[in-house]
């Protein structure tokens, strides 16, 4: 699943995000969702989340 729809993202799931500083390179960071920061139901660049380790980025992939 892709990370543009907020309904697909829940606390505690594993995701790949792209951090702000990695947007140009597209480097992905894997982690567990702690907080969902985007308020709207969808976002074209991905829902912004905070991982359990404190990193913030936009969800590119939801890992199952």
mmCIF file of C-alpha atoms in Angstrom:
data_model
loop_
_atom_site.group_PDB
_atom_site.id
_atom_site.type_symbol
_atom_site.label_atom_id
_atom_site.label_comp_id
_atom_site.label_asym_id
_atom_site.label_seq_id
_atom_site.Cartn_x
_atom_site.Cartn_y
_atom_site.Cartn_z
ATOM 1 C CA UNK A 1 0.000 0.000 0.000
ATOM 2 C CA UNK A 2 1.149 3.537 -0.582
ATOM 3 C CA UNK A 3 1.275 6.185 2.121
ATOM 4 C CA UNK A 4 -0.877 8.917 0.584
ATOM 5 C CA UNK A 5 -4.125 7.875 2.336
ATOM 6 C CA UNK A 6 -4.332 8.596 6.092
ATOM 7 C CA UNK A 7 -6.846 5.752 6.667
ATOM 8 C CA UNK A 8 -4.133 3.196 5.746
ATOM 9 C CA UNK A 9 -1.746 4.423 8.450
ATOM 10 C CA UNK A 10 -2.067 3.452 12.118
ATOM 11 C CA UNK A 11 0.170 3.819 15.147
ATOM 12 C CA UNK A 12 2.490 0.850 15.546
ATOM 13 C CA UNK A 13 2.712 -0.213 11.890
ATOM 14 C CA UNK A 14 6.020 -0.496 10.044
ATOM 15 C CA UNK A 15 6.603 1.970 7.209
ATOM 16 C CA UNK A 16 9.271 3.379 4.911
ATOM 17 C CA UNK A 17 9.435 7.173 5.023
ATOM 18 C CA UNK A 18 11.481 9.788 3.208
ATOM 19 C CA UNK A 19 13.054 12.365 5.523
ATOM 20 C CA UNK A 20 13.121 16.070 4.565
ATOM 21 C CA UNK A 21 16.880 15.997 3.904
ATOM 22 C CA UNK A 22 16.514 12.841 1.769
ATOM 23 C CA UNK A 23 13.739 14.115 -0.524
ATOM 24 C CA UNK A 24 16.127 14.776 -3.432
ATOM 25 C CA UNK A 25 17.909 11.424 -3.216
ATOM 26 C CA UNK A 26 14.728 9.491 -2.391
ATOM 27 C CA UNK A 27 16.535 7.517 0.357
ATOM 28 C CA UNK A 28 14.007 5.647 2.518
ATOM 29 C CA UNK A 29 14.106 5.209 6.288
ATOM 30 C CA UNK A 30 12.300 2.278 7.917
ATOM 31 C CA UNK A 31 10.553 2.530 11.274
ATOM 32 C CA UNK A 32 7.457 2.148 13.417
ATOM 33 C CA UNK A 33 4.798 4.916 13.389
ATOM 34 C CA UNK A 34 4.457 6.738 16.726
ATOM 35 C CA UNK A 35 2.361 9.780 15.684
ATOM 36 C CA UNK A 36 0.453 10.792 12.541
ATOM 37 C CA UNK A 37 1.146 14.480 11.885
ATOM 38 C CA UNK A 38 -0.909 15.160 8.725
ATOM 39 C CA UNK A 39 -4.479 16.193 9.569
ATOM 40 C CA UNK A 40 -6.021 15.826 6.091
ATOM 41 C CA UNK A 41 -7.359 12.453 4.897
ATOM 42 C CA UNK A 42 -4.844 12.243 2.040
ATOM 43 C CA UNK A 43 -1.718 13.996 0.791
ATOM 44 C CA UNK A 44 -0.149 13.640 -2.653
ATOM 45 C CA UNK A 45 3.430 13.435 -1.289
ATOM 46 C CA UNK A 46 2.595 11.049 1.554
ATOM 47 C CA UNK A 47 1.189 11.352 5.067
ATOM 48 C CA UNK A 48 3.675 12.945 7.472
ATOM 49 C CA UNK A 49 4.465 10.787 10.516
ATOM 50 C CA UNK A 50 6.830 10.688 13.491
ATOM 51 C CA UNK A 51 8.617 7.381 14.027
ATOM 52 C CA UNK A 52 9.280 5.867 17.464
ATOM 53 C CA UNK A 53 12.919 7.039 17.213
ATOM 54 C CA UNK A 54 11.745 10.654 16.710
ATOM 55 C CA UNK A 55 12.450 11.012 12.984
ATOM 56 C CA UNK A 56 9.784 12.819 10.928
ATOM 57 C CA UNK A 57 9.018 12.200 7.272
ATOM 58 C CA UNK A 58 6.418 11.328 4.670
ATOM 59 C CA UNK A 59 5.237 7.734 4.243
ATOM 60 C CA UNK A 60 6.253 6.206 0.903
ATOM 61 C CA UNK A 61 5.470 2.539 1.613
ATOM 62 C CA UNK A 62 3.471 0.619 4.214
ATOM 63 C CA UNK A 63 5.204 -2.656 5.071
ATOM 64 C CA UNK A 64 3.004 -5.628 5.909
#
